[in-house]
mmCIF file of C-alpha atoms in Angstrom:
data_model
loop_
_atom_site.group_PDB
_atom_site.id
_atom_site.type_symbol
_atom_site.label_atom_id
_atom_site.label_comp_id
_atom_site.label_asym_id
_atom_site.label_seq_id
_atom_site.Cartn_x
_atom_site.Cartn_y
_atom_site.Cartn_z
ATOM 1 C CA MET A 164 -24.219 8.118 -11.509
ATOM 2 C CA GLU A 165 -25.929 6.603 -8.474
ATOM 3 C CA ASP A 166 -23.794 3.443 -8.792
ATOM 4 C CA PHE A 167 -20.699 5.523 -8.022
ATOM 5 C CA SER A 168 -20.592 6.753 -4.437
ATOM 6 C CA HIS A 169 -18.020 9.483 -5.125
ATOM 7 C CA PHE A 170 -20.346 11.444 -7.437
ATOM 8 C CA ASN A 171 -23.540 13.342 -6.656
ATOM 9 C CA SER A 172 -26.667 13.360 -8.844
ATOM 10 C CA ARG A 173 -25.124 16.091 -11.019
ATOM 11 C CA GLY A 174 -21.968 14.042 -11.668
ATOM 12 C CA GLU A 175 -19.788 16.186 -9.420
ATOM 13 C CA ALA A 176 -17.081 14.600 -7.276
ATOM 14 C CA ILE A 177 -17.935 14.403 -3.570
ATOM 15 C CA MET A 178 -16.459 12.915 -0.440
ATOM 16 C CA VAL A 179 -18.755 10.064 0.616
ATOM 17 C CA ASP A 180 -20.834 10.742 3.743
ATOM 18 C CA VAL A 181 -19.984 7.954 6.204
ATOM 19 C CA SER A 182 -21.636 9.550 9.233
ATOM 20 C CA SER A 183 -24.412 6.932 9.402
ATOM 21 C CA LYS A 184 -22.063 3.943 9.120
ATOM 22 C CA LYS A 185 -21.145 1.829 12.140
ATOM 23 C CA GLU A 186 -17.581 1.805 13.388
ATOM 24 C CA THR A 187 -16.018 -1.599 12.865
ATOM 25 C CA GLU A 188 -12.540 -3.080 12.950
ATOM 26 C CA ARG A 189 -11.100 -2.752 9.471
ATOM 27 C CA GLU A 190 -7.955 -4.199 7.956
ATOM 28 C CA ALA A 191 -6.334 -4.271 4.533
ATOM 29 C CA ILE A 192 -3.274 -6.006 3.122
ATOM 30 C CA ALA A 193 -1.688 -4.835 -0.124
ATOM 31 C CA SER A 194 1.431 -5.853 -2.016
ATOM 32 C CA GLY A 195 3.624 -4.753 -4.888
ATOM 33 C CA LYS A 196 6.976 -5.597 -6.404
ATOM 34 C CA ILE A 197 10.113 -3.941 -7.716
ATOM 35 C CA THR A 198 12.516 -5.810 -9.993
ATOM 36 C CA LEU A 199 16.168 -4.749 -9.951
ATOM 37 C CA SER A 200 19.359 -5.606 -11.796
ATOM 38 C CA PRO A 201 21.374 -8.409 -10.135
ATOM 39 C CA GLU A 202 24.016 -5.915 -8.917
ATOM 40 C CA CYS A 203 21.447 -3.480 -7.517
ATOM 41 C CA PHE A 204 19.564 -6.323 -5.809
ATOM 42 C CA ARG A 205 22.818 -7.495 -4.187
ATOM 43 C CA LEU A 206 23.644 -3.989 -2.940
ATOM 44 C CA VAL A 207 20.184 -3.489 -1.427
ATOM 45 C CA LYS A 208 20.235 -6.939 0.164
ATOM 46 C CA THR A 209 23.717 -6.571 1.680
ATOM 47 C CA GLY A 210 23.257 -2.970 2.810
ATOM 48 C CA GLY A 211 25.928 -1.775 0.384
ATOM 49 C CA MET A 212 23.972 1.083 -1.176
ATOM 50 C CA LYS A 213 25.750 4.428 -0.600
ATOM 51 C CA LYS A 214 22.533 6.162 0.475
ATOM 52 C CA GLY A 215 22.148 3.817 3.453
ATOM 53 C CA ASP A 216 19.571 1.298 4.663
ATOM 54 C CA VAL A 217 17.286 1.184 1.628
ATOM 55 C CA LEU A 218 14.636 -1.123 3.096
ATOM 56 C CA GLY A 219 14.618 0.632 6.471
ATOM 57 C CA ILE A 220 14.020 4.001 4.827
ATOM 58 C CA ALA A 221 11.435 2.481 2.456
ATOM 59 C CA ARG A 222 9.592 0.956 5.437
ATOM 60 C CA THR A 223 9.473 4.328 7.191
ATOM 61 C CA ALA A 224 8.350 6.093 4.006
ATOM 62 C CA GLY A 225 5.561 3.560 3.477
ATOM 63 C CA ILE A 226 4.309 3.932 7.041
ATOM 64 C CA MET A 227 4.343 7.720 6.704
ATOM 65 C CA ALA A 228 2.464 7.455 3.399
ATOM 66 C CA ALA A 229 -0.295 5.334 4.941
ATOM 67 C CA LYS A 230 -0.790 7.984 7.627
ATOM 68 C CA LYS A 231 -1.044 10.748 5.013
ATOM 69 C CA THR A 232 -3.161 9.036 2.367
ATOM 70 C CA TRP A 233 -6.004 11.498 2.895
ATOM 71 C CA GLU A 234 -3.631 14.323 1.874
ATOM 72 C CA MET A 235 -2.717 12.681 -1.438
ATOM 73 C CA ILE A 236 -5.927 10.985 -2.619
ATOM 74 C CA PRO A 237 -8.519 13.757 -2.915
ATOM 75 C CA LEU A 238 -11.664 11.952 -1.728
ATOM 76 C CA CYS A 239 -10.150 9.783 1.031
ATOM 77 C CA HIS A 240 -11.248 10.353 4.606
ATOM 78 C CA ILE A 241 -8.881 11.250 7.418
ATOM 79 C CA LEU A 242 -8.464 8.064 9.449
ATOM 80 C CA MET A 243 -7.016 7.265 12.843
ATOM 81 C CA LEU A 244 -4.877 4.270 11.956
ATOM 82 C CA THR A 245 -4.277 1.757 14.738
ATOM 83 C CA LYS A 246 -1.542 -0.237 12.980
ATOM 84 C CA VAL A 247 0.673 0.072 9.919
ATOM 85 C CA GLU A 248 3.178 -2.664 9.177
ATOM 86 C CA LEU A 249 5.372 -2.953 6.104
ATOM 87 C CA ASN A 250 7.547 -5.963 5.298
ATOM 88 C CA PHE A 251 9.770 -6.957 2.407
ATOM 89 C CA LYS A 252 10.346 -10.336 0.772
ATOM 90 C CA MET A 253 13.541 -10.760 -1.242
ATOM 91 C CA ASN A 254 13.321 -13.021 -4.310
ATOM 92 C CA GLU A 255 16.826 -14.115 -5.306
ATOM 93 C CA GLU A 256 15.800 -15.749 -8.589
ATOM 94 C CA GLU A 257 13.901 -12.718 -9.931
ATOM 95 C CA HIS A 258 16.111 -10.081 -8.277
ATOM 96 C CA SER A 259 12.898 -8.583 -6.966
ATOM 97 C CA ILE A 260 11.602 -7.232 -3.683
ATOM 98 C CA GLU A 261 7.955 -7.603 -2.717
ATOM 99 C CA ALA A 262 6.539 -5.004 -0.342
ATOM 100 C CA VAL A 263 3.566 -6.105 1.777
ATOM 101 C CA SER A 264 1.611 -3.672 3.935
ATOM 102 C CA LEU A 265 -0.922 -4.316 6.666
ATOM 103 C CA VAL A 266 -3.080 -1.412 7.812
ATOM 104 C CA LYS A 267 -5.722 -1.444 10.562
ATOM 105 C CA THR A 268 -8.229 0.952 12.065
ATOM 106 C CA VAL A 269 -11.506 1.032 13.937
ATOM 107 C CA GLY A 270 -13.712 3.330 11.935
ATOM 108 C CA LYS A 271 -16.498 4.012 9.476
ATOM 109 C CA THR A 272 -14.509 3.488 6.282
ATOM 110 C CA GLY A 273 -11.885 1.035 5.107
ATOM 111 C CA VAL A 274 -8.100 1.228 4.854
ATOM 112 C CA GLU A 275 -7.549 -0.235 1.395
ATOM 113 C CA MET A 276 -6.185 3.029 -0.009
ATOM 114 C CA GLU A 277 -3.832 3.413 2.939
ATOM 115 C CA ALA A 278 -2.405 -0.081 2.389
ATOM 116 C CA LEU A 279 -1.961 0.529 -1.347
ATOM 117 C CA HIS A 280 -0.411 3.953 -0.742
ATOM 118 C CA ALA A 281 2.066 2.447 1.754
ATOM 119 C CA VAL A 282 3.233 -0.192 -0.741
ATOM 120 C CA THR A 283 3.513 2.248 -3.637
ATOM 121 C CA THR A 284 5.512 4.783 -1.639
ATOM 122 C CA ALA A 285 7.833 2.101 -0.241
ATOM 123 C CA LEU A 286 8.582 0.851 -3.752
ATOM 124 C CA LEU A 287 9.146 4.367 -5.070
ATOM 125 C CA THR A 288 11.534 4.988 -2.178
ATOM 126 C CA ILE A 289 13.536 1.893 -3.096
ATOM 127 C CA TYR A 290 13.718 3.206 -6.655
ATOM 128 C CA ASP A 291 14.829 6.642 -5.476
ATOM 129 C CA MET A 292 17.561 5.267 -3.240
ATOM 130 C CA ALA A 293 18.878 2.802 -5.849
ATOM 131 C CA LYS A 294 18.475 4.732 -9.124
ATOM 132 C CA ALA A 295 22.163 5.708 -9.235
ATOM 133 C CA VAL A 296 22.963 2.004 -9.702
ATOM 134 C CA ASP A 297 19.948 0.909 -11.786
ATOM 135 C CA ARG A 298 17.581 3.279 -13.594
ATOM 136 C CA GLY A 299 15.889 0.303 -15.281
ATOM 137 C CA MET A 300 14.111 -0.987 -12.174
ATOM 138 C CA GLU A 301 10.469 -1.917 -12.739
ATOM 139 C CA ILE A 302 7.649 -1.380 -10.264
ATOM 140 C CA GLY A 303 4.440 -3.357 -10.664
ATOM 141 C CA GLU A 304 1.890 -5.850 -9.429
ATOM 142 C CA ILE A 305 0.516 -3.353 -6.903
ATOM 143 C CA ARG A 306 -2.722 -4.817 -5.634
ATOM 144 C CA LEU A 307 -5.062 -5.277 -2.720
ATOM 145 C CA MET A 308 -4.642 -8.789 -1.338
ATOM 146 C CA GLN A 309 -7.449 -8.770 1.221
ATOM 147 C CA LYS A 310 -9.668 -6.573 3.328
ATOM 148 C CA SER A 311 -11.978 -7.105 6.266
ATOM 149 C CA GLY A 312 -14.607 -5.138 8.116
ATOM 150 C CA GLY A 313 -17.390 -2.827 7.145
ATOM 151 C CA ARG A 314 -20.692 -3.448 5.433
ATOM 152 C CA SER A 315 -19.132 -5.333 2.517
ATOM 153 C CA GLY A 316 -17.348 -7.730 4.886
ATOM 154 C CA ASP A 317 -14.286 -9.766 4.065
ATOM 155 C CA TRP A 318 -12.656 -10.046 0.658
ATOM 156 C CA VAL A 319 -9.630 -12.107 -0.395
ATOM 157 C CA ARG A 320 -8.031 -11.844 -3.840
ATOM 158 C CA PRO A 321 -9.097 -14.869 -5.896
ATOM 159 C CA GLY A 322 -6.401 -17.537 -5.867
ATOM 160 C CA GLU A 323 -4.811 -16.232 -2.648
ATOM 161 C CA LYS A 324 -4.987 -17.604 0.893
ATOM 162 C CA ARG A 325 -6.326 -15.420 3.665
ATOM 163 C CA VAL A 326 -3.508 -14.060 5.818
ATOM 164 C CA SER A 327 -4.230 -13.445 9.492
ATOM 165 C CA SER A 328 -2.696 -10.457 11.177
#
């Protein structure tokens, strides 16, 4: 079990001790996608959904989720986030919306989970606000795109270009 940092020598789940790590600037970018029916996509894009500004509410929900990741993922540390940004890219051909989150901190552990949690919650919020029009929406392709900082340094998803914040 020593290869897995979230387990002790007896195989029990633990929160990793980061007290000896150096504080560094850390950043993570994650993305995910929701595919909608053509009508639902049009309503979200034009602001015609009866529940209101779908992407505005989804952005707020994603930011809130990043800040509360430690409450939802049992072994995550409480982090003082210095930046959370969430943007959406509309794809007319696919009738899809890509959510992209950027999360930053200065700390002893990374923000990958916070970025992934932001994207996932934003996409679920879109689903919740649009389900009256389209229950067949599909959420997927949730992934870490890149991270920087810490002992392991920088990482960029193979086949992707590094994005600067």
